[in-house]
Short mmCIF file of C-alpha atoms and ligand atoms in Angstrom, two decimals:
data_model
loop_
_atom_site.label_atom_id
_atom_site.label_comp_id
_atom_site.label_asym_id
_atom_site.label_seq_id
_atom_site.Cartn_x
_atom_site.Cartn_y
_atom_site.Cartn_z
CA MET A 1 206.13 177.48 -37.82
CA THR A 2 208.69 179.19 -35.35
CA ARG A 3 206.95 181.30 -32.70
CA LYS A 4 208.33 184.59 -31.56
CA ALA A 5 208.79 186.23 -28.19
CA ALA A 6 209.40 189.78 -27.55
CA ILE A 7 211.38 190.64 -24.44
CA ILE A 8 211.12 194.14 -23.12
CA GLY A 9 213.88 194.75 -20.61
CA GLY A 10 216.83 192.46 -21.00
CA GLY A 11 218.34 192.57 -17.51
CA VAL A 12 218.72 189.68 -15.13
CA ILE A 13 215.14 188.31 -15.70
CA GLY A 14 214.62 189.46 -19.26
CA GLY A 15 217.86 187.85 -20.14
CA GLY A 16 216.71 184.59 -18.41
CA TRP A 17 213.29 184.66 -20.40
CA ALA A 18 215.36 185.05 -23.56
CA ALA A 19 217.34 182.10 -23.03
CA ARG A 20 214.20 180.02 -21.97
CA PHE A 21 212.35 180.90 -25.24
CA LEU A 22 215.26 180.61 -27.39
CA LEU A 23 216.58 177.11 -26.06
CA ASN A 24 212.94 175.89 -26.69
CA GLY A 25 213.12 176.83 -30.49
CA TRP A 26 211.34 180.23 -30.34
CA ASP A 27 212.71 183.39 -32.07
CA VAL A 28 213.41 186.10 -29.66
CA ALA A 29 213.63 189.85 -30.15
CA VAL A 30 214.78 191.93 -27.15
CA ALA A 31 214.17 195.65 -26.63
CA ASP A 32 216.47 197.52 -24.17
CA PRO A 33 217.89 200.92 -24.32
CA ASP A 34 221.00 199.69 -22.30
CA PRO A 35 224.00 199.65 -25.02
CA GLU A 36 225.49 196.72 -22.91
CA ALA A 37 222.18 194.75 -23.16
CA GLY A 38 223.62 192.48 -25.89
CA ARG A 39 226.61 191.53 -23.90
CA LYS A 40 224.59 190.90 -20.72
CA ILE A 41 222.22 188.56 -22.47
CA GLY A 42 225.08 186.81 -24.14
CA ALA A 43 226.44 186.12 -20.64
CA VAL A 44 223.19 184.57 -19.52
CA LEU A 45 222.65 182.57 -22.65
CA GLU A 46 226.08 181.23 -22.19
CA ASN A 47 225.10 179.88 -18.68
CA ALA A 48 221.65 178.84 -19.93
CA ARG A 49 223.19 176.64 -22.87
CA HIS A 50 225.41 175.01 -20.37
CA ALA A 51 222.66 174.18 -18.02
CA LEU A 52 219.10 173.71 -19.54
CA PRO A 53 219.77 171.10 -22.03
CA ALA A 54 221.71 169.18 -19.44
CA LEU A 55 218.43 168.55 -17.60
CA TYR A 56 216.91 166.46 -20.55
CA ASP A 57 217.57 163.09 -21.86
CA ARG A 58 216.25 164.26 -25.18
CA PRO A 59 217.56 167.01 -27.41
CA LEU A 60 215.77 170.30 -27.01
CA PRO A 61 214.47 171.89 -30.37
CA ALA A 62 217.09 173.87 -32.38
CA GLU A 63 217.75 177.17 -31.06
CA GLY A 64 215.74 180.14 -32.39
CA ARG A 65 217.15 183.37 -33.62
CA LEU A 66 218.08 186.15 -31.25
CA THR A 67 217.72 189.94 -32.07
CA VAL A 68 218.90 192.44 -29.77
CA GLY A 69 218.71 196.12 -29.63
CA LEU A 70 215.35 196.66 -31.83
CA PRO A 71 212.95 199.53 -30.88
CA LEU A 72 209.96 198.27 -28.88
CA ALA A 73 207.32 198.46 -31.59
CA GLU A 74 209.90 196.46 -34.10
CA ALA A 75 210.43 193.89 -31.33
CA VAL A 76 206.82 193.21 -30.63
CA ALA A 77 205.62 193.19 -34.20
CA GLY A 78 204.48 189.46 -35.14
CA ALA A 79 205.08 188.31 -31.53
CA ASP A 80 203.23 185.44 -30.04
CA TRP A 81 204.38 186.39 -26.50
CA VAL A 82 205.48 189.68 -25.08
CA GLN A 83 207.38 189.75 -21.69
CA GLU A 84 207.87 192.82 -19.96
CA SER A 85 210.80 192.86 -17.54
CA VAL A 86 211.60 196.48 -16.88
CA PRO A 87 212.62 197.65 -13.42
CA GLU A 88 210.02 197.51 -10.85
CA ARG A 89 208.54 201.03 -10.98
CA LEU A 90 204.74 201.32 -11.87
CA ALA A 91 205.17 204.27 -13.96
CA ALA A 92 207.80 202.88 -16.12
CA LYS A 93 205.62 199.78 -16.53
CA HIS A 94 202.54 201.65 -17.56
CA ALA A 95 204.58 203.55 -20.36
CA VAL A 96 205.94 200.33 -21.68
CA PHE A 97 202.66 198.53 -21.70
CA GLU A 98 200.96 201.60 -23.71
CA ALA A 99 203.77 201.22 -26.25
CA ILE A 100 203.26 197.33 -26.33
CA LEU A 101 199.51 197.39 -26.66
CA ALA A 102 199.87 199.94 -29.42
CA ALA A 103 202.25 197.74 -31.44
CA ALA A 104 201.67 194.01 -30.63
CA PRO A 105 199.33 191.73 -32.45
CA GLU A 106 195.88 191.16 -30.83
CA SER A 107 196.71 187.41 -30.45
CA ALA A 108 199.64 188.06 -28.40
CA VAL A 109 200.04 187.19 -24.75
CA VAL A 110 201.00 190.25 -22.90
CA ALA A 111 202.81 189.47 -19.57
CA SER A 112 204.59 191.01 -16.85
CA SER A 113 207.61 189.75 -14.71
CA THR A 114 206.65 191.96 -11.85
CA SER A 115 207.46 190.76 -8.40
CA GLY A 116 204.89 192.76 -6.65
CA PHE A 117 202.24 194.41 -8.70
CA LYS A 118 198.79 193.16 -9.17
CA PRO A 119 197.26 193.07 -12.77
CA SER A 120 194.66 195.50 -11.67
CA GLU A 121 197.58 198.02 -11.20
CA LEU A 122 199.38 197.11 -14.47
CA ASN A 123 196.19 197.36 -16.67
CA ARG A 124 195.09 200.97 -16.80
CA THR A 125 191.97 199.85 -18.93
CA GLY A 126 190.95 196.33 -19.74
CA ASP A 127 192.60 193.09 -18.61
CA ARG A 128 195.11 192.36 -21.35
CA VAL A 129 198.15 192.32 -19.20
CA VAL A 130 198.78 189.21 -17.10
CA VAL A 131 201.31 188.61 -14.57
CA ALA A 132 204.01 185.91 -15.48
CA HIS A 133 206.22 185.99 -12.65
CA PRO A 134 209.38 183.78 -12.84
CA PHE A 135 212.21 182.79 -10.49
CA ASN A 136 215.95 183.35 -11.16
CA PRO A 137 217.46 181.41 -13.06
CA VAL A 138 214.47 181.78 -15.33
CA TYR A 139 216.04 179.20 -17.75
CA LEU A 140 216.20 176.53 -15.06
CA LEU A 141 213.43 176.85 -12.41
CA PRO A 142 210.15 175.79 -13.67
CA LEU A 143 207.79 178.04 -11.55
CA VAL A 144 205.89 180.91 -12.89
CA GLU A 145 203.17 182.45 -10.88
CA VAL A 146 200.32 183.47 -13.37
CA VAL A 147 197.72 186.14 -12.39
CA GLY A 148 194.93 187.68 -14.39
CA ALA A 149 191.78 187.29 -16.23
CA GLU A 150 190.95 183.65 -16.59
CA ALA A 151 190.50 183.96 -20.44
CA ARG A 152 194.02 185.18 -20.56
CA THR A 153 195.73 183.03 -18.08
CA ALA A 154 194.55 179.70 -19.52
CA PRO A 155 196.23 180.18 -22.92
CA ALA A 156 199.28 181.68 -21.06
CA ALA A 157 199.68 178.77 -18.89
CA GLU A 158 199.59 176.47 -21.90
CA VAL A 159 202.49 178.27 -23.51
CA LEU A 160 204.45 178.05 -20.27
CA ARG A 161 204.09 174.40 -19.93
CA GLY A 162 205.43 174.13 -23.55
CA LEU A 163 208.55 175.81 -22.48
CA GLY A 164 209.06 173.23 -19.48
CA MET A 165 207.73 175.66 -17.01
CA LEU A 166 205.11 175.02 -14.15
CA PRO A 167 202.50 177.96 -14.39
CA LEU A 168 200.91 178.33 -10.93
CA VAL A 169 197.80 180.04 -11.97
CA LEU A 170 196.55 181.98 -8.66
CA ALA A 171 192.67 182.27 -7.96
CA ARG A 172 192.94 186.07 -6.97
CA GLU A 173 195.37 188.80 -7.23
CA ILE A 174 197.36 189.85 -4.17
CA ASP A 175 200.51 192.13 -3.72
CA ALA A 176 203.58 190.02 -4.25
CA HIS A 177 201.68 186.92 -5.32
CA VAL A 178 202.50 183.98 -3.26
CA ALA A 179 206.17 182.83 -3.28
CA ASP A 180 207.70 186.27 -2.55
CA ARG A 181 205.20 186.78 0.36
CA LEU A 182 206.67 183.52 1.78
CA LEU A 183 210.45 184.58 0.98
CA GLU A 184 209.85 188.07 2.60
CA ALA A 185 208.87 186.51 5.89
CA VAL A 186 212.11 184.48 5.85
CA TRP A 187 214.23 187.32 4.66
CA ARG A 188 212.69 189.74 7.37
CA GLU A 189 213.53 187.12 10.02
CA ALA A 190 217.12 186.66 8.58
CA LEU A 191 217.87 190.35 8.50
CA TRP A 192 216.73 190.49 12.13
CA LEU A 193 219.23 187.58 13.20
CA VAL A 194 222.07 189.28 11.65
CA LYS A 195 221.08 192.67 13.17
CA ASP A 196 220.73 190.98 16.61
CA ASP A 197 224.17 189.25 16.16
CA ILE A 198 222.44 185.84 16.62
CA ALA A 199 223.79 184.45 13.41
CA THR A 200 226.19 185.38 10.44
CA THR A 201 224.97 185.39 6.92
CA ALA A 202 226.82 182.30 6.43
CA GLU A 203 225.29 180.50 9.39
CA ILE A 204 221.88 181.52 8.39
CA ASP A 205 222.69 180.13 4.78
CA ASP A 206 223.70 176.76 6.49
CA ALA A 207 220.47 176.68 8.53
CA ILE A 208 218.69 176.70 5.54
CA ARG A 209 220.45 174.45 3.04
CA MET A 210 221.70 171.78 5.61
CA GLY A 211 218.16 171.26 6.68
CA PHE A 212 214.87 172.42 5.72
CA GLY A 213 215.98 173.75 2.26
CA LEU A 214 216.48 170.16 1.22
CA ARG A 215 213.21 169.26 2.52
CA TRP A 216 211.45 172.25 0.52
CA ALA A 217 213.00 171.38 -2.71
CA GLN A 218 211.13 168.04 -2.84
CA MET A 219 208.00 168.21 -0.71
CA GLY A 220 207.32 171.83 0.36
CA LEU A 221 205.94 173.01 3.51
CA PHE A 222 202.59 171.30 4.08
CA GLU A 223 203.62 167.69 2.94
CA THR A 224 206.76 167.85 5.17
CA TYR A 225 204.81 169.01 8.14
CA ARG A 226 202.11 166.28 7.56
CA ILE A 227 204.98 163.83 7.96
CA ALA A 228 206.35 165.65 11.04
CA GLY A 229 202.70 164.88 12.54
CA GLY A 230 203.62 161.13 12.31
CA GLU A 231 200.95 158.59 11.93
CA ALA A 232 198.52 161.00 13.48
CA GLY A 233 198.84 163.12 10.44
CA MET A 234 198.27 166.92 10.05
CA ALA A 235 195.44 167.71 12.52
CA HIS A 236 197.90 166.19 15.13
CA PHE A 237 200.71 168.40 14.03
CA LEU A 238 198.69 171.49 14.13
CA ALA A 239 197.55 170.62 17.57
CA GLN A 240 200.83 170.20 18.77
CA PHE A 241 202.82 173.11 17.43
CA GLY A 242 199.80 175.52 16.60
CA PRO A 243 200.27 177.08 20.15
CA ALA A 244 203.72 177.99 19.44
CA LEU A 245 202.67 180.45 16.86
CA GLN A 246 201.11 182.49 19.71
CA TRP A 247 204.78 182.79 21.36
CA PRO A 248 206.90 185.37 20.35
CA TRP A 249 209.30 183.44 18.11
CA THR A 250 209.24 185.63 15.13
CA LYS A 251 209.37 189.25 14.54
CA LEU A 252 206.25 189.03 12.63
CA THR A 253 205.97 192.25 10.44
CA ASP A 254 208.60 194.22 11.97
CA VAL A 255 211.15 195.12 9.57
CA PRO A 256 214.64 196.02 10.80
CA ASP A 257 215.86 199.37 9.79
CA LEU A 258 218.35 198.91 6.93
CA ASP A 259 220.59 201.71 8.12
CA GLU A 260 224.14 202.18 6.99
CA ALA A 261 225.47 200.06 9.83
CA LEU A 262 223.25 197.02 9.12
CA VAL A 263 223.89 197.25 5.45
CA ALA A 264 227.65 197.38 5.95
CA LYS A 265 227.58 194.49 8.45
CA ILE A 266 225.44 192.22 6.04
CA ALA A 267 227.94 193.28 3.06
CA ALA A 268 231.06 192.48 5.15
CA GLN A 269 229.68 189.05 6.21
CA SER A 270 228.60 188.24 2.73
CA ASP A 271 232.01 189.09 1.31
CA ALA A 272 233.56 186.88 3.88
CA GLN A 273 231.17 184.26 3.11
CA SER A 274 231.25 184.25 -0.79
CA GLY A 275 233.86 186.94 -1.63
CA ALA A 276 236.25 184.55 -3.01
CA ARG A 277 234.14 183.95 -6.22
CA ASP A 278 232.96 186.47 -8.60
CA VAL A 279 229.20 186.58 -9.52
CA ARG A 280 229.81 184.47 -12.76
CA ALA A 281 231.45 181.77 -10.90
CA LEU A 282 228.52 181.82 -8.30
CA GLU A 283 226.08 181.57 -11.05
CA ARG A 284 227.86 178.45 -12.45
CA LEU A 285 228.06 176.96 -9.22
CA ARG A 286 224.35 177.42 -8.55
CA ASP A 287 223.37 176.20 -11.95
CA ASP A 288 225.71 173.05 -11.80
CA ASN A 289 223.91 172.27 -8.43
CA LEU A 290 220.45 172.91 -9.62
CA VAL A 291 221.07 170.71 -12.60
CA ALA A 292 222.24 167.92 -10.35
CA ILE A 293 219.37 168.24 -7.97
CA LEU A 294 216.82 168.51 -10.88
CA ARG A 295 218.22 165.54 -12.66
CA ALA A 296 217.92 163.57 -9.28
CA LEU A 297 214.39 164.77 -8.83
CA LYS A 298 213.55 163.61 -12.60
CA ARG A 299 214.62 160.10 -11.77
CA GLN A 300 212.21 160.11 -8.84
CA ASP A 301 209.51 161.72 -11.07
CA ALA A 302 208.97 164.04 -8.05
CA ALA A 303 208.46 167.87 -7.50
CA ALA A 304 210.33 170.02 -10.23
CA GLY A 305 211.81 166.82 -11.58
CA ALA A 306 208.35 165.66 -12.64
CA VAL A 307 207.67 168.89 -14.54
CA ILE A 308 210.92 168.30 -16.54
CA ALA A 309 209.94 164.51 -17.12
CA ALA A 310 206.54 165.64 -18.43
CA HIS A 311 208.27 168.07 -20.76
CA GLU A 312 210.83 165.55 -22.04
CA ALA A 313 208.15 163.13 -22.91
CA THR A 314 206.90 165.79 -25.52
CA LEU A 315 210.41 166.12 -27.09
CA PRO A 316 211.08 163.91 -30.01
CA LEU A 317 214.20 161.76 -30.26
CA PRO A 318 216.04 162.32 -33.64
CA GLY A 319 215.25 159.44 -35.98
CA THR A 320 218.47 158.17 -37.01
CA GLY A 321 222.17 158.67 -35.96
CA PRO A 322 225.46 159.24 -38.13
CA ASP A 323 225.39 155.47 -38.92
CA GLY A 324 221.83 155.39 -40.06
CA LEU A 325 220.70 153.40 -37.16
CA PRO A 326 217.79 154.53 -34.83
CA VAL A 327 218.78 157.03 -32.10
CA MET A 328 217.79 155.37 -28.84
CA HIS A 329 219.07 157.98 -26.34
CA ALA A 330 220.33 161.71 -26.61
CA LEU A 331 221.55 164.10 -24.05
CA GLN A 332 224.11 166.99 -23.23
CA VAL A 333 226.46 165.66 -20.85
CA PRO A 334 225.60 167.20 -17.47
CA PRO A 335 228.08 168.79 -15.04
CA SER A 336 227.48 166.29 -12.48
CA TRP A 337 228.97 163.56 -14.82
CA ALA A 338 232.30 165.16 -14.77
CA ASP A 339 235.48 163.40 -13.35
CA TYR A 340 238.43 165.14 -11.73
CA ASN A 341 239.70 166.39 -15.16
CA GLY A 342 236.58 167.64 -16.57
CA HIS A 343 235.76 164.81 -18.79
CA MET A 344 232.69 162.52 -18.58
CA ASN A 345 233.26 159.81 -15.98
CA GLU A 346 233.72 156.33 -17.34
CA VAL A 347 230.61 155.04 -15.49
CA HIS A 348 228.31 157.27 -17.32
CA TYR A 349 229.08 155.80 -20.72
CA LEU A 350 227.54 152.73 -19.33
CA GLU A 351 224.40 154.72 -18.07
CA ALA A 352 224.13 156.41 -21.47
CA ALA A 353 224.11 152.84 -23.12
CA GLY A 354 221.68 151.56 -20.46
CA ARG A 355 219.25 154.26 -21.18
CA ALA A 356 219.51 153.37 -24.83
CA GLY A 357 218.84 149.67 -23.80
CA ASP A 358 215.72 150.75 -21.81
CA ARG A 359 214.40 152.60 -24.93
CA LEU A 360 215.08 149.59 -26.95
CA MET A 361 212.98 147.42 -24.67
CA VAL A 362 210.03 149.63 -25.25
CA VAL A 363 210.45 149.60 -29.04
CA LEU A 364 210.53 145.73 -28.82
CA GLY A 365 207.36 145.50 -26.65
CA ALA A 366 209.46 144.46 -23.43
CA ASP A 367 208.07 147.50 -21.73
CA ALA A 368 206.76 148.10 -18.10
CA ALA A 369 203.49 146.17 -18.79
CA TYR A 370 205.63 143.14 -20.14
CA VAL A 371 207.78 143.36 -16.93
CA ALA A 372 204.64 143.70 -14.83
CA GLY A 373 203.42 140.42 -16.58
CA GLY A 374 206.34 138.52 -15.28
CA ARG A 375 209.07 138.79 -18.03
CA SER A 376 212.02 140.72 -18.46
CA TYR A 377 215.45 140.97 -20.11
CA PHE A 378 218.54 141.10 -17.82
CA THR A 379 221.81 142.30 -18.66
CA ALA A 380 224.45 139.67 -18.39
CA GLU A 381 227.49 141.27 -19.70
CA SER A 382 228.73 144.57 -21.23
CA HIS A 383 232.09 145.74 -22.71
CA VAL A 384 232.87 149.41 -23.05
CA ALA A 385 235.44 150.65 -25.55
CA TYR A 386 236.46 154.44 -24.62
CA LEU A 387 237.45 155.78 -28.16
CA SER A 388 237.80 159.63 -27.75
CA GLU A 389 237.31 162.07 -24.95
CA VAL A 390 234.07 163.63 -24.04
CA ARG A 391 233.66 166.75 -22.23
CA ILE A 392 230.88 168.25 -20.03
CA GLY A 393 228.46 169.92 -22.32
CA THR A 394 228.87 167.74 -25.35
CA ARG A 395 225.91 166.53 -26.99
CA LEU A 396 225.66 162.66 -26.90
CA THR A 397 223.73 160.47 -29.30
CA VAL A 398 223.35 156.71 -28.70
CA THR A 399 222.51 154.53 -31.59
CA THR A 400 221.79 150.86 -31.10
CA GLN A 401 222.47 148.00 -33.54
CA ALA A 402 220.79 144.71 -32.66
CA LEU A 403 223.19 141.91 -33.64
CA ALA A 404 221.34 138.93 -32.61
CA GLY A 405 217.88 138.31 -31.09
CA ASP A 406 217.10 134.73 -31.56
CA GLY A 407 215.73 132.71 -28.59
CA ARG A 408 216.74 133.77 -24.95
CA LYS A 409 219.53 136.13 -25.87
CA LEU A 410 219.62 139.63 -27.24
CA HIS A 411 222.92 141.08 -28.52
CA LEU A 412 223.24 144.75 -28.70
CA PHE A 413 225.98 147.22 -30.02
CA HIS A 414 225.54 150.68 -28.99
CA ARG A 415 227.54 153.57 -30.43
CA LEU A 416 227.90 156.65 -28.56
CA TRP A 417 228.44 159.72 -30.94
CA ALA A 418 229.75 162.99 -29.62
CA GLU A 419 228.92 166.40 -31.29
CA ASP A 420 230.97 169.42 -30.11
CA GLY A 421 230.85 171.76 -32.99
CA GLU A 422 232.69 169.42 -35.51
CA ALA A 423 230.97 166.43 -37.22
CA PRO A 424 229.75 163.64 -34.98
CA ARG A 425 232.58 161.42 -33.94
CA LEU A 426 232.48 157.94 -32.35
CA ALA A 427 233.23 158.59 -28.75
CA ALA A 428 232.53 154.87 -27.29
CA THR A 429 230.82 151.75 -28.09
CA VAL A 430 229.18 149.56 -25.64
CA GLU A 431 228.67 145.90 -26.55
CA THR A 432 225.96 144.16 -24.26
CA MET A 433 224.41 140.73 -24.08
CA LEU A 434 221.04 140.41 -22.33
CA LEU A 435 219.27 137.31 -21.24
CA HIS A 436 215.53 136.90 -21.24
CA VAL A 437 214.21 135.72 -17.74
CA ASP A 438 210.93 134.57 -16.51
CA LEU A 439 210.58 136.58 -13.20
CA ALA A 440 208.61 133.94 -11.36
CA THR A 441 211.39 131.32 -11.67
CA ARG A 442 214.27 133.78 -11.97
CA ARG A 443 215.40 131.36 -15.00
CA VAL A 444 216.47 132.27 -18.47
CA SER A 445 213.44 131.78 -20.67
CA HIS A 446 211.95 132.45 -24.18
CA PRO A 447 210.33 135.90 -24.85
CA SER A 448 206.89 136.19 -25.83
CA ALA A 449 206.10 135.38 -29.46
CA GLY A 450 205.50 139.20 -30.04
CA VAL A 451 208.83 140.38 -28.48
CA ALA A 452 210.71 137.57 -30.35
CA ALA A 453 209.31 138.54 -33.53
CA ALA A 454 210.07 141.97 -32.94
CA ALA A 455 213.62 141.34 -32.01
CA GLN A 456 214.11 139.23 -35.08
CA ALA A 457 212.79 141.82 -37.33
CA MET A 458 215.00 144.35 -35.81
CA VAL A 459 218.08 142.40 -36.37
CA ALA A 460 217.24 141.62 -39.91
CA ASP A 461 216.61 145.49 -40.44
CA HIS A 462 219.94 146.44 -38.71
CA GLU A 463 221.86 144.18 -41.09
CA ARG A 464 221.85 146.97 -43.62
CA VAL A 465 224.78 148.52 -41.46
CA PRO A 466 228.04 146.74 -41.41
CA ARG A 467 228.69 144.53 -38.23
CA PRO A 468 231.13 146.28 -35.85
CA ASP A 469 234.93 145.26 -36.53
CA ARG A 470 235.40 144.02 -32.99
CA VAL A 471 232.62 141.85 -31.26
CA LEU A 472 233.60 140.25 -28.07
CA LEU A 473 230.39 138.51 -26.96
CA GLY A 474 227.99 135.83 -28.44
CA ARG A 475 230.42 133.22 -29.59
CA ARG A 476 230.07 131.10 -26.36
CA ALA A 477 226.87 128.90 -25.83
CA GLY A 478 224.77 129.02 -22.73
N1 NAD B 1 215.78 189.95 -10.03
C1 NAD B 1 214.84 189.05 -9.69
O1 NAD B 1 215.40 187.96 -8.97
C2 NAD B 1 213.49 189.06 -10.10
C3 NAD B 1 212.81 187.99 -10.02
C4 NAD B 1 211.45 187.78 -10.62
C5 NAD B 1 210.80 189.00 -11.12
N2 NAD B 1 211.68 189.92 -11.13
C6 NAD B 1 211.14 191.28 -11.76
O2 NAD B 1 211.47 191.31 -13.09
C7 NAD B 1 211.64 192.81 -13.47
C8 NAD B 1 212.90 193.12 -13.98
O3 NAD B 1 213.94 192.82 -12.81
P1 NAD B 1 215.42 192.69 -13.12
O4 NAD B 1 216.07 192.16 -11.81
O5 NAD B 1 215.63 191.82 -14.43
O6 NAD B 1 215.90 194.18 -13.39
P2 NAD B 1 217.36 194.55 -14.09
O7 NAD B 1 217.65 195.90 -13.63
O8 NAD B 1 218.35 193.56 -14.06
O9 NAD B 1 216.85 194.73 -15.62
C9 NAD B 1 215.86 195.74 -16.18
C10 NAD B 1 216.30 196.11 -17.33
O10 NAD B 1 215.37 196.83 -18.22
C11 NAD B 1 215.86 197.77 -18.85
N3 NAD B 1 214.98 198.86 -19.19
C12 NAD B 1 214.69 199.98 -18.43
N4 NAD B 1 213.78 200.62 -18.99
C13 NAD B 1 213.34 199.96 -20.04
C14 NAD B 1 212.40 200.47 -21.23
N5 NAD B 1 211.71 201.52 -20.96
N6 NAD B 1 212.39 199.60 -22.23
C15 NAD B 1 213.14 198.54 -22.26
N7 NAD B 1 214.03 198.19 -21.38
C16 NAD B 1 214.12 198.93 -20.19
C17 NAD B 1 217.17 198.07 -18.25
O11 NAD B 1 218.19 198.65 -19.26
C18 NAD B 1 217.60 196.72 -17.84
O12 NAD B 1 218.37 196.08 -18.66
C19 NAD B 1 211.19 193.55 -12.38
O13 NAD B 1 209.81 193.76 -12.40
C20 NAD B 1 211.23 192.72 -11.11
O14 NAD B 1 210.51 192.80 -10.04
C21 NAD B 1 212.87 190.11 -10.67
#
């Protein structure tokens, strides 16, 4: 049954939550008194549709239904999850939670996006409200800090994992949770550096993104410093750099006075740095970069990429494609696959077909364990036919027809189907010949009896679909 999320406050963060739930198949009802809320959420949703599905090599569930502009009591009626994202003022949050608790089902998770308040401040009685603090853009970044009573945070964390997020459940509540405490220390130092004319906003951003920012995205702080300690490890690192903490390198907790002059200086430097692009263009740039980074990390099964990989493993592939053959791969063409004219670059047709081939290997039983046992299929030859243009954001489905699978050869014909609103159309075909190899001798060999039987059964099954008109491979011997 479709689950329902109620989003109370549909600004930057509420809009991001709405997109995260909708694109994971939930129905979403938004309550926000702002008459512009629908338009603003529409803009966030447009960005999210462009980015989130492009992280996955499986289709996300069909989008849920969005309703905007409901009174709060109607929005939360029948909800499984209620997410409060109104401005960061405690009195406003108290009023909203009173209304939510009066109208929401007993079984619903009730969560706050608050960046700073603790559950003990949000709950005037009991422990019903938990903190679920996300990061912008909520539809792309996996982290959610979860704080509250254990009996409430455990089921909340389960739901968040189902949305492809990483719930970081804190042992104890503390002002501003974990991540914003770290960010505030960096932010305070950055403000001092601008105020004292040490560095401009652009130079500080370079200091982050050209160096430690790259390290942080994949290993964080402690693992990075462990490596910095060399073979002697963490204790050595602490002994070496620990004393520096006593030196007055940082401003500690001193906060620069954000007076008119400092605000004007930062704003002017920021305009010079980023003013050529409007905020929507900056969001697109941010999202496209994040998708490229996250996809790369997914390949490595590392950091946030591992979270996406684990979520992806729970998503089913569609059973059959437009031609009645099994779907072996499906994805939304990511921005990083673009060529100079906004099409999918030609090399990625082969990548999509290659992924379909990988999946087919698993179906045949020639999987990782089979390879570890010393046998594998190697690709000997591929032919790509580009039939119609594929744009970034298009949904691609790859079906695979096994044309021949006797003995040492496996002859496959992949069809890449594009969906962009119209009926699926054939965008490309990739014909591939694979040879079975003994990994010890590196010579062509016969597959195991099990794999051979599976290949033959697949070929026989696929004969129900007409053979492709143009087949280039398989006529030659050897
Ligand atoms: N902006 C961030 O980067 C960020 C990150 C994580 C968490 N948060 C937290 O998320 C919350 C919302 O922040 P934001 O940046 O989205 O703010 P925002 O100003 O963009 O959005 C707040 C929305 O709440 C609506 N609103 C006001 N009163 C309301 C009410 N009584 N009922 C329903 N809607 C109401 C407003 O019309 C507005 O659309 C805050 O608690 C903030 O600390 C923000």
